[in-house]
XYZ file of C-alpha atoms in Angstrom:
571
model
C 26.689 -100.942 -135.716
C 23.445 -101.298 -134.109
C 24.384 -100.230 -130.564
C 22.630 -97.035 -130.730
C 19.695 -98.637 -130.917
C 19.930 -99.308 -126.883
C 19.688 -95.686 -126.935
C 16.112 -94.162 -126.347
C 14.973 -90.831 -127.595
C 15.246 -89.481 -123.974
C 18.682 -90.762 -123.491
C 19.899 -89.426 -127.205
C 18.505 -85.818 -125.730
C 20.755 -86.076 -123.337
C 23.945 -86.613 -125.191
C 25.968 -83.251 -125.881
C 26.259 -82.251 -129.382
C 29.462 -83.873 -129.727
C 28.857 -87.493 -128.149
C 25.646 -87.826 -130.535
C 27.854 -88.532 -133.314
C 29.995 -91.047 -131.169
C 26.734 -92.736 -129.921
C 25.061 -92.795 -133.256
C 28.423 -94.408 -135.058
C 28.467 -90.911 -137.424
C 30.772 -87.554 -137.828
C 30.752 -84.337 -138.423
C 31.194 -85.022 -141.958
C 28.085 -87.715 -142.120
C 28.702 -91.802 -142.912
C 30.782 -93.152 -145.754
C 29.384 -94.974 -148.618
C 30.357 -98.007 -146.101
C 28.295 -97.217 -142.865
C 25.559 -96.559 -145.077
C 25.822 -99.968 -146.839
C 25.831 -101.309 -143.159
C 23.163 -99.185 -141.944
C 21.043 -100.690 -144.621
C 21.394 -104.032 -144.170
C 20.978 -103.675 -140.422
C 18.313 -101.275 -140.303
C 16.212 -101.673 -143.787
C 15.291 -98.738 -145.422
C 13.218 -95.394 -144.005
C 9.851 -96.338 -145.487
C 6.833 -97.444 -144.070
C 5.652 -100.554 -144.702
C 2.228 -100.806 -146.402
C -0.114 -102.105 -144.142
C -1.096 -106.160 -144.483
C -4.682 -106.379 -146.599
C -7.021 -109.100 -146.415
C -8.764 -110.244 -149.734
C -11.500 -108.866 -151.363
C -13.037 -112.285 -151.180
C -12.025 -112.347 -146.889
C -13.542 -109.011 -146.933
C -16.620 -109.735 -148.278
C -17.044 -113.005 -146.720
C -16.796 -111.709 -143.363
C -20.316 -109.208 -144.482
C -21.782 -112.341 -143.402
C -20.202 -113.167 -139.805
C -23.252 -111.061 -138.087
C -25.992 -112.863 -136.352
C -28.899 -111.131 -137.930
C -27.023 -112.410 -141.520
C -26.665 -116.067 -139.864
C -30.168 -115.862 -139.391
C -31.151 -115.452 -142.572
C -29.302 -117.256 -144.163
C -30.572 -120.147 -142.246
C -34.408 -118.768 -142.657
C -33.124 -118.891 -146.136
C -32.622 -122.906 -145.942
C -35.347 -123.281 -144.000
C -37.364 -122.084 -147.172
C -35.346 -123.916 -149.183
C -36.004 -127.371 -147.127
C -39.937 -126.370 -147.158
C -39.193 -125.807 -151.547
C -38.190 -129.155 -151.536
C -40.054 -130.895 -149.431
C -43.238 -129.464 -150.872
C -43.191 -130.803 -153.752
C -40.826 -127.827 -155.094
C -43.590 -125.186 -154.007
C -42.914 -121.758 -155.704
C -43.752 -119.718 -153.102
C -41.005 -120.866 -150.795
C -38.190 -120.953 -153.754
C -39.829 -116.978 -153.891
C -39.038 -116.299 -149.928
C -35.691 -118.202 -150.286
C -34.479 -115.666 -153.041
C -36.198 -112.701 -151.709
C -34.227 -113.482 -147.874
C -30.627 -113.933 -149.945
C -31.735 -111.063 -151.924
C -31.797 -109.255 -148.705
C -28.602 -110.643 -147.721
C -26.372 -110.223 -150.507
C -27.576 -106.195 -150.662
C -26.766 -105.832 -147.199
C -23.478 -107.533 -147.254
C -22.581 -105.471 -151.112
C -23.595 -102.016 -149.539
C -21.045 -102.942 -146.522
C -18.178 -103.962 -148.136
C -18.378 -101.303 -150.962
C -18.493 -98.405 -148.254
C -15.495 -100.387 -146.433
C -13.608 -100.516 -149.206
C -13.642 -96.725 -149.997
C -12.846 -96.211 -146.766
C -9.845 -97.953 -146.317
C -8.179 -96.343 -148.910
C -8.107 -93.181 -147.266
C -5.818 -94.816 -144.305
C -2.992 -94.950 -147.449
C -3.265 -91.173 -146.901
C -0.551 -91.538 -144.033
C 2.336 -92.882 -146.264
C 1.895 -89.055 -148.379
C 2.772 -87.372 -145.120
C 6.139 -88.552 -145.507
C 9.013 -86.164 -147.296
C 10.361 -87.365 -150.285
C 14.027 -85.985 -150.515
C 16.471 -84.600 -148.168
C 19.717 -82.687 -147.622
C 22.392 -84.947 -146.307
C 26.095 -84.997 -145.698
C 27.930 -88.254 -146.462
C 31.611 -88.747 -147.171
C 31.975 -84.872 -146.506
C 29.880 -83.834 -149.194
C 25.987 -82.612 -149.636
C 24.061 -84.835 -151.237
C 20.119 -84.499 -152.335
C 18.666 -88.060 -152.044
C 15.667 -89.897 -151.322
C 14.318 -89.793 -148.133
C 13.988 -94.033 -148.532
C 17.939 -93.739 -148.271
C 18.182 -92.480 -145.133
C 19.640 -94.212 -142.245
C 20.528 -94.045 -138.547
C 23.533 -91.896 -138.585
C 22.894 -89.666 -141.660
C 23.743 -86.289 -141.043
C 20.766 -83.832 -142.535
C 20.958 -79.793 -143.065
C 17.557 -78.152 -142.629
C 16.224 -74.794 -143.713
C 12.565 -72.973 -143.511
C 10.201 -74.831 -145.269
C 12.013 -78.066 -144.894
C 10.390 -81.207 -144.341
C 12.003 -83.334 -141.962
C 12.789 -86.970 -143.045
C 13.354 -88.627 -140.388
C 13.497 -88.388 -136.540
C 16.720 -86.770 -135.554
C 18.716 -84.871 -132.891
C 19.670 -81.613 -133.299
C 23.491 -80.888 -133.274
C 23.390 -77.383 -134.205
C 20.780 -75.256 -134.115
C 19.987 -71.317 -135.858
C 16.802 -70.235 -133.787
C 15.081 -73.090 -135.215
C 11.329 -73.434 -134.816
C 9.001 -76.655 -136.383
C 5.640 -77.377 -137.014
C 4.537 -80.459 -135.792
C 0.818 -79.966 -136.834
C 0.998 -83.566 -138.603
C 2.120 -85.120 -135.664
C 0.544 -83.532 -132.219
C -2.046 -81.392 -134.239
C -0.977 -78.429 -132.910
C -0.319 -75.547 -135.522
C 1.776 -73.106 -133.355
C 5.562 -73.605 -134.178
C 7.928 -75.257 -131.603
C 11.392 -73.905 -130.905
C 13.852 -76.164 -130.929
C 17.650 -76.503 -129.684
C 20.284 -78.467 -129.980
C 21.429 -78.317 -125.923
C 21.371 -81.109 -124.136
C 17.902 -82.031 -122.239
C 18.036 -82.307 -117.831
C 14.416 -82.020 -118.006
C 12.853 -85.307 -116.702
C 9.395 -85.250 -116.801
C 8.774 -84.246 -120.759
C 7.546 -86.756 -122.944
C 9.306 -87.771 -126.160
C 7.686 -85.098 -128.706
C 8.422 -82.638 -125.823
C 12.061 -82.834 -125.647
C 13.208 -79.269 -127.313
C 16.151 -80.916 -129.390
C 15.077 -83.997 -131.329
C 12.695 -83.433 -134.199
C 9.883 -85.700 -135.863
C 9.479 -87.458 -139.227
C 6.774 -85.273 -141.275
C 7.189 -82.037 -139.882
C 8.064 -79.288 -141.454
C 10.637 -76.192 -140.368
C 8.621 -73.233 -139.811
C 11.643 -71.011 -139.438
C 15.426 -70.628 -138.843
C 18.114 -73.521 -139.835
C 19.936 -76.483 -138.251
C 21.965 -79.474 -138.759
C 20.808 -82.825 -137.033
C 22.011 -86.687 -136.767
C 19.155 -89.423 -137.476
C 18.498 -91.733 -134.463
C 15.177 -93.334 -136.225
C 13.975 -93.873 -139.589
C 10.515 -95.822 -140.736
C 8.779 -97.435 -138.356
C 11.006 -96.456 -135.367
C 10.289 -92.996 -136.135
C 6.894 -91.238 -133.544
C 5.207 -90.671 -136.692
C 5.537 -94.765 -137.432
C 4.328 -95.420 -133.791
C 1.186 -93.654 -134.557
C 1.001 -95.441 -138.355
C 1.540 -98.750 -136.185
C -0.443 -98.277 -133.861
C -3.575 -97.339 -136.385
C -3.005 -101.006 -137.937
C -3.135 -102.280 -134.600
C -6.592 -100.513 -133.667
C -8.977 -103.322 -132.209
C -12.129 -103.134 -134.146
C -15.380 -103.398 -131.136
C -18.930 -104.062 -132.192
C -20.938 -100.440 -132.381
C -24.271 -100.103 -130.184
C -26.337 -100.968 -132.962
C -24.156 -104.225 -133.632
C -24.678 -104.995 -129.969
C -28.160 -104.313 -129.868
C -29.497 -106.303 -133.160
C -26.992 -109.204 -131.825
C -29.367 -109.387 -128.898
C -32.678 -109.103 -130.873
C -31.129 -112.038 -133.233
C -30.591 -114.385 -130.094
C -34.058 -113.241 -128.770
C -35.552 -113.796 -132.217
C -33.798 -117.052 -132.891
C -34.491 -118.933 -129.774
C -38.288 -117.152 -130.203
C -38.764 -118.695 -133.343
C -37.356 -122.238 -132.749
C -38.887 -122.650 -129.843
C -42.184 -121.319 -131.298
C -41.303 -123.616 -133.885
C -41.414 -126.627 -131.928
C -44.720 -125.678 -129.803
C -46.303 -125.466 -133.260
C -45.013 -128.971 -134.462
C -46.294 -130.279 -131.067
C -49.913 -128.785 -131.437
C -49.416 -130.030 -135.718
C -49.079 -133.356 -134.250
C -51.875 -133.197 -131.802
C -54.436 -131.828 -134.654
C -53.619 -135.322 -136.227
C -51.195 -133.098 -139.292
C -49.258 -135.976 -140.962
C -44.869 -135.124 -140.622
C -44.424 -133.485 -144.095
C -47.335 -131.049 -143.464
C -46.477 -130.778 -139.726
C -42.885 -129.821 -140.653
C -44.216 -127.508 -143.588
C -46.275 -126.005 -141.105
C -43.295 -125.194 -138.034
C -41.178 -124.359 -140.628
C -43.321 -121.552 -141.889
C -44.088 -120.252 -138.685
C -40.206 -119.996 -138.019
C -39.256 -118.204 -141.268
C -42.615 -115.834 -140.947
C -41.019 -114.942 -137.048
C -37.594 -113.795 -138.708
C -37.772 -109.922 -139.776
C -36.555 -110.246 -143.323
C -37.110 -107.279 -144.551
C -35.153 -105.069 -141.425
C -31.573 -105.749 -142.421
C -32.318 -104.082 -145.732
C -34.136 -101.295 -144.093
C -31.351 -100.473 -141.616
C -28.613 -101.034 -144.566
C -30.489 -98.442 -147.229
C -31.433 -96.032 -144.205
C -27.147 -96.009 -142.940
C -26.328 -96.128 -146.510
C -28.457 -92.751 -147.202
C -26.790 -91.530 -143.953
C -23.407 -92.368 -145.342
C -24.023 -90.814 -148.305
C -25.376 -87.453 -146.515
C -22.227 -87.502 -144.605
C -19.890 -87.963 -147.291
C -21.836 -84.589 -149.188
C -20.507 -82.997 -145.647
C -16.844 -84.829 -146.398
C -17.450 -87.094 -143.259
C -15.743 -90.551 -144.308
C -17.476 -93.500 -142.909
C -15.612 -96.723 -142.804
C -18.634 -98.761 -141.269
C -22.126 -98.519 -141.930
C -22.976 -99.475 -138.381
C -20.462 -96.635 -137.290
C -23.265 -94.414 -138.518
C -25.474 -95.250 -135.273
C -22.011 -94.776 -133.492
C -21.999 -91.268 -133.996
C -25.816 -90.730 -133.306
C -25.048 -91.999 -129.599
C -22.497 -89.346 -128.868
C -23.077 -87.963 -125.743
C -19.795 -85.839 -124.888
C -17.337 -84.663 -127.960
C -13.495 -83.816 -126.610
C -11.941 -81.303 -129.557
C -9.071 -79.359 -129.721
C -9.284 -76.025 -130.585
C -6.222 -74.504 -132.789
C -7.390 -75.437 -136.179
C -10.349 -77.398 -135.165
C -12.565 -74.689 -133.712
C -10.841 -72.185 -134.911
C -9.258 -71.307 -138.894
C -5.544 -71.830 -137.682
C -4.954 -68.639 -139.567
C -3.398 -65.806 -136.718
C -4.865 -62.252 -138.026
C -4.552 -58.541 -136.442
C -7.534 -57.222 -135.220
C -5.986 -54.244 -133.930
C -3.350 -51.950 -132.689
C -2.655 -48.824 -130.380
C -0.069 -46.539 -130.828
C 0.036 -43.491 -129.059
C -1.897 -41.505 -131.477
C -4.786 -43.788 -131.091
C -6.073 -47.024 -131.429
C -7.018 -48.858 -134.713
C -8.528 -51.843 -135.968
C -8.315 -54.478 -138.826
C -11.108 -55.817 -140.919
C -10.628 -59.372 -142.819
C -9.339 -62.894 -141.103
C -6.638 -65.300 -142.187
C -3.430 -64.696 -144.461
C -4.963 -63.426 -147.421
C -4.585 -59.560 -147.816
C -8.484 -58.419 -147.971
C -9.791 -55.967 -145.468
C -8.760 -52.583 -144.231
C -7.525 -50.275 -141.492
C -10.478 -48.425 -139.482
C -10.778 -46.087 -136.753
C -12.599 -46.351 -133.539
C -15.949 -45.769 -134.828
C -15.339 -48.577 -137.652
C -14.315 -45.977 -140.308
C -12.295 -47.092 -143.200
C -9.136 -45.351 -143.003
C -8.287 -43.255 -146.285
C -5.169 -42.175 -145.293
C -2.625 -43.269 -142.417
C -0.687 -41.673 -140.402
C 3.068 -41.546 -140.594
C 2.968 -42.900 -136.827
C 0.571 -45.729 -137.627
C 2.462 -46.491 -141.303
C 5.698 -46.624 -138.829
C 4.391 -48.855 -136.862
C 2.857 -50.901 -139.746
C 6.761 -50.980 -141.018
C 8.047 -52.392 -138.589
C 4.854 -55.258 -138.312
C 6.057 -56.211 -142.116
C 9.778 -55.604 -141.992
C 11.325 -57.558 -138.737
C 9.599 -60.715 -139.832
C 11.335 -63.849 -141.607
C 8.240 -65.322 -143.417
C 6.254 -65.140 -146.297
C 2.441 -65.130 -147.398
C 1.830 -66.640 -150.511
C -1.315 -67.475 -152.611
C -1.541 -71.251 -152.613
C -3.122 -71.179 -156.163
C -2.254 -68.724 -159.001
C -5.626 -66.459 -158.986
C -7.337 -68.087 -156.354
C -8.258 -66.617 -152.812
C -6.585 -69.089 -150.986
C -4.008 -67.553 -148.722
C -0.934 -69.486 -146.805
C 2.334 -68.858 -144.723
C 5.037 -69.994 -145.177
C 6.738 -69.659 -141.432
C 5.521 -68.307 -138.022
C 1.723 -67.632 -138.100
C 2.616 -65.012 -136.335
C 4.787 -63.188 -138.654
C 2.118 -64.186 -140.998
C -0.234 -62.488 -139.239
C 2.371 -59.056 -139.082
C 2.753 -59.593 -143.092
C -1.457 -59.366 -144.187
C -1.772 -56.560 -141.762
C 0.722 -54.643 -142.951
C -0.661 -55.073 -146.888
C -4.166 -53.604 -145.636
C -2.043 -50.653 -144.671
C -0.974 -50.163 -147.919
C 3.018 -51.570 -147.345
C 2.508 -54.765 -149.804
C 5.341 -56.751 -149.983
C 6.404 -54.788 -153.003
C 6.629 -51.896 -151.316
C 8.086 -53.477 -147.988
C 11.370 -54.765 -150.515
C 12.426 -51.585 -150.970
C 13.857 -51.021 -147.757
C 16.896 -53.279 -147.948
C 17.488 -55.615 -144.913
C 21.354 -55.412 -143.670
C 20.961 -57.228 -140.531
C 19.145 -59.470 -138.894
C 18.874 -60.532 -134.582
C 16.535 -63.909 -134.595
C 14.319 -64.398 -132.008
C 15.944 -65.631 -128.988
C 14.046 -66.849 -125.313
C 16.006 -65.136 -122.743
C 15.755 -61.654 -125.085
C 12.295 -62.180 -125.623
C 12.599 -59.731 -129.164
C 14.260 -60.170 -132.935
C 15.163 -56.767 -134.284
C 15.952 -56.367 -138.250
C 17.962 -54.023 -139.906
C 17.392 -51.928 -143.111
C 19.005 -49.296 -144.851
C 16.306 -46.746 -145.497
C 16.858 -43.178 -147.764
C 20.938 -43.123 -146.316
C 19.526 -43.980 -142.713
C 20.052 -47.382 -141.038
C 17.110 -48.229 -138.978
C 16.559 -51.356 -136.501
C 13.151 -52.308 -136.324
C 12.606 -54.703 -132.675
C 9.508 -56.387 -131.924
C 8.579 -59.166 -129.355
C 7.309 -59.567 -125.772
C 6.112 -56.053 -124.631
C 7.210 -56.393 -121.271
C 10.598 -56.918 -122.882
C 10.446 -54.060 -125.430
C 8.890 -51.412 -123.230
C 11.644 -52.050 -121.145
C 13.937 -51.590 -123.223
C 12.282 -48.275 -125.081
C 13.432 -44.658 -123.815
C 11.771 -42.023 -126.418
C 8.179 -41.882 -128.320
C 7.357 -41.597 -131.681
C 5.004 -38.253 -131.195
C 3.625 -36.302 -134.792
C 6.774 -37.927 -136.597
C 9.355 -36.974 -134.046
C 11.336 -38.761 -131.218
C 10.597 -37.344 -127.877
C 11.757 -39.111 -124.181
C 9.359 -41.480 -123.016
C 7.968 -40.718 -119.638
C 7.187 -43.049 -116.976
C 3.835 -42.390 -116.829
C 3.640 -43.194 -120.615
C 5.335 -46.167 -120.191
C 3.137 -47.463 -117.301
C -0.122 -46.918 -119.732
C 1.413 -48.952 -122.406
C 1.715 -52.102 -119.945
C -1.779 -51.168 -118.965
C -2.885 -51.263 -122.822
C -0.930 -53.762 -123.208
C -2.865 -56.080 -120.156
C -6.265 -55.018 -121.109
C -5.602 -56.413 -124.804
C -4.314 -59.633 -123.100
C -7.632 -60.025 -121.258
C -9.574 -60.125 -124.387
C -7.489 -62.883 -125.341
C -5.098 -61.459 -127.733
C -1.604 -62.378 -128.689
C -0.072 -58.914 -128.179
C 3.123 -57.951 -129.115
C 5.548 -54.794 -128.761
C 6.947 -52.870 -132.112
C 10.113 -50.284 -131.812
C 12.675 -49.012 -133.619
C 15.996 -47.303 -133.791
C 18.306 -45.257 -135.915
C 21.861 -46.733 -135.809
C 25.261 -45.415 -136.688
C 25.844 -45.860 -140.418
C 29.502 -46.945 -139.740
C 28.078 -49.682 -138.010
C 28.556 -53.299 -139.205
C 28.737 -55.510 -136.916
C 25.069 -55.946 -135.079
C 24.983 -56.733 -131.439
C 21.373 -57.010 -129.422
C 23.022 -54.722 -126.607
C 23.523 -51.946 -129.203
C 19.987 -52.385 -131.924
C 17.861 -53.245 -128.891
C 18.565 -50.582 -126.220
C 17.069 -46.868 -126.857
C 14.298 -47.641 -128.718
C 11.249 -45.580 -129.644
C 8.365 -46.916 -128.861
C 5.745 -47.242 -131.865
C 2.819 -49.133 -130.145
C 1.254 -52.586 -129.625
C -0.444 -54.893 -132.450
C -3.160 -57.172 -130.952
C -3.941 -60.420 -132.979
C -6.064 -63.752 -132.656
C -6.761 -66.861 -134.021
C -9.928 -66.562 -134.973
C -12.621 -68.902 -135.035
C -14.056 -71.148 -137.862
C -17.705 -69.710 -139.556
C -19.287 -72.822 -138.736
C -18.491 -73.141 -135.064
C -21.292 -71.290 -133.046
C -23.715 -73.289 -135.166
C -22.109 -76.032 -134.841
C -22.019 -76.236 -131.077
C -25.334 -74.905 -130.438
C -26.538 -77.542 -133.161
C -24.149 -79.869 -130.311
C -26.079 -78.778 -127.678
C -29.563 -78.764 -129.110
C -28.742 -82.195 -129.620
C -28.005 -83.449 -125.724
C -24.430 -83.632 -126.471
């Protein structure tokens, strides 16, 4: 049973559809109650494993392994010694408390802001789906995602999270979001072909998909090849337990003060009980007196400085929901000199939203950003639209109507705004509700028929039957679309598209590329009503042209002050 497991990820790709169930022991109708009984035993169950914790007491103990705390703590028993051998003298019982005083705050302050810390690392294990769709013994089955196993067949649909790492058997122009893995927000397509490619790494390869992310569109069926820990999102949970921790600046720093202070004071220390002895001191004051001199030469008083100052720095950063795990990390940050960030979702909101569109009446712009539906359509000169045209609301039809996903509010009277699917589509769906076609109004034209997306076409095109007509609404690449487009939608009416028209549209469509806009092509056409069976060679051919819809990802409030704050800072 466990001879798959000689089988890497980039060998599994490989495999045709059909020898990934012989090489991962299953079948097309998933593992019997036995195999999975097997499975377990062999391979434990899809979980991961909390990570090992220390002790409070280890914890809190090792608050004290820094050299400035060594030294004083043995200031500390110098003062003690001098208590004693003074005759109990108060004043040195004072300095001994007032030096452990110092100690324990600094070490309490250090290991409370640890501790908060580390809980957020638990945050990981939340990532993980909890149930899934599986096949076993020829019959779908909702379970845990714990149960899963090497061999389990799963089903996915949109908005599916994926258990498990799997290969993809079949696949129904399935694309995932593997934002919790790679960070990247835009969806990946994925197939269930066999990979030649070589030189792709392991989250590259089209037809295998990843534990924790989540189907942003289409369907699929795929075998398990790694659960828990031998999953890529358990690599990158092992390898966080397995980070090395390395002194900060400041650690380094104050560790070389301490050895300079140290070896200061005791040598000090001992020229003073030299020149005690030569001043004709007897041994108990000569001591007394070295003694003193060392604990006076030890800075008492800057550990607690440096802990309340990081602590008030910790606590400003948490107000700006910065988690600090170390106090000394603090300084860390303060020594940045270069800062490497992505940008989808990190310098910009991660939300795709129209800014515009030309058709051939005109061109027209969008007000608002992100998914939720606030803003309107405006002219050229920034004018609110009152009206729209019945070119532009065609146009707007087709943005809202050949589209698979759906923009929800994430909290019942909130402002809060999400997609559930392609960002893109997302992007089609808000526009076209600052238009005035709200998905209420959008369900009224009944969808019949439906071409996904598909790489060599380069378009999807989706059906409806609309007042007796049946209309195909294409959009996608407009290279690929204007190509394939032979009239114009002119003042409501379908004229033939001239070349010269044509050859403006991939000129609008070029100069809304350079300003760095995701541009795509919307058509349509009016099909035979006797027709039933769709075909791309008979929706997508013939189509009227009904203009190009510009959008961006646009970026967060906070970022031009933020990296002009960046700069103003030497970084």
């Amino acid at each position: 049973m466990q001879e798959h497991n000689k089988h890497t990820p980039r060998e599994i790709a490989r495999l045709d559809s059909n020898d990934v169930y012989i090489q991962l022991d299953s079948s097309r109708s998933g593992l019997t109650s036995q195999q999975v009984g097997e499975q377990h035993r062999c391979f434990g169950y899809n979980i991961l494993p909390s990570l090992p914790v220390p002790p409070a007491w280890k914890k809190f103990i090792k608050q004290f392994r820094d050299l400035f705390a060594i030294l004083l703590l043995v200031a500390a028993g110098i003062s003690f010694i001098s208590y004693i051998i003074a005759g109990y003298d108060p004043y040195s019982l004072k300095v001994c408390i007032a030096i452990l005083g110092v100690v324990l705050l600094n070490a309490g302050i250090g290991f409370v802001q640890g501790y908060m810390a580390e809980r957020s690392t638990k945050m990981l294990q939340k990532l993980v789906p909890h149930r899934a769709r599986v096949l076993r013994d020829n019959e779908e089955r909702t379970l845990a995602t714990t149960e899963l196993v090497p061999g389990d067949v799963i089903l996915l649909e949109e908005g599916d999270e994926v258990p498990a790492d799997a290969r993809l058997v079949r696949s129904y122009e399935l694309y995932t979001s593997e934002i919790s893995l790679t960070g990247e927000s835009t969806p990946v397509r994925k197939t269930a072909d066999p990979v030649v490619e070589t030189n792709l790494t392991d989250t590259e390869l089209p037809n295998l998909i990843f534990m924790s992310t989540i189907v942003a569109r289409g369907s699929g069926v795929a075998v398990v090849y790694g659960t828990g820990l031998d999953t890529q999102f358990g690599r990158v949970y092992r390898l966080s337990a397995q980070v090395v921790e390395r002194p900060s600046p400041l650690q380094i720093e104050l560790a070389a003060m301490g050895r300079v202070v140290s070896i200061a004071a005791v040598a000090i220390g001992i020229v003073m009980f030299v020149i005690g002895r030569f001043l004709g001191l007897n041994l108990i004051e000569n001591l007394l007196f070295a003694l003193g001199v060392m604990v006076a030469l030890v800075p008492e008083g800057m550990p607690a400085t440096l802990t309340v100052s990081l602590a008030l720095g910790v606590s400003f950063m948490a107000k700006s929901k910065v988690l600090i795990k170390k106090l000394s990390t603090l300084e860390t940050l303060g020594a940045t000199t270069i800062i490497c960030t992505d940008k989808t979702g990190t310098l910009t909101r991660g939300q795709m939203t129209v800014t515009e569109i030309h058709i051939p009446e005109g061109e027209y712009h969008f007000t608002g950003t992100g998914y939720a539906p606030i803003g309107h359509v405006a002219d050229n000169t920034g004018k609110e639209l009152k009206d729209i045209s019945q070119a532009l609301r065609e146009a707007m039809k087709c943005a809202g109507l050949c589209t698979t996903a759906r923009v929800v509010r994430q909290k019942e009277g909130g402002n809060d705004w999400n997609v559930i699917g392609d960002p893109t589509e997302g992007a089609l769906l808000t526009a076209a509700a600052k238009a005035g076609l709200t998905p209420e109004v959008l369900s009224k034209y009944t969808r019949i028929g439906l071409l996904p997306f598909d790489s060599s076409r380069m378009r999807m095109a989706s059906i409806h039957r609309e007042e007796g007509n049946i209309i195909g609404y294409v959009k996608g690449a407009p290279t690929s679309v204007i190509e394939q487009c032979g009239f114009i939608l002119e003042n409501g009416k379908e004229r033939v598209w001239s070349e010269e028209e044509r050859r403006k549209a991939l000129e609008e469509n070029n100069l809304m590329a350079h300003k760095t806009l995701r541009v795509l092509a919307l058509a349509r056409k009016t099909l035979p009503p006797e027709s039933k069976n769709w075909v791309a060679e008979e929706v997508e051919s013939q189509l009227c042209y009904l203009g190009l819809i510009g959008m961006m990802d646009p970026p967060r409030a906070d970022v031009i002050e933020a990296v002009n704050t960046a700069k103003n800072a030497g970084i």
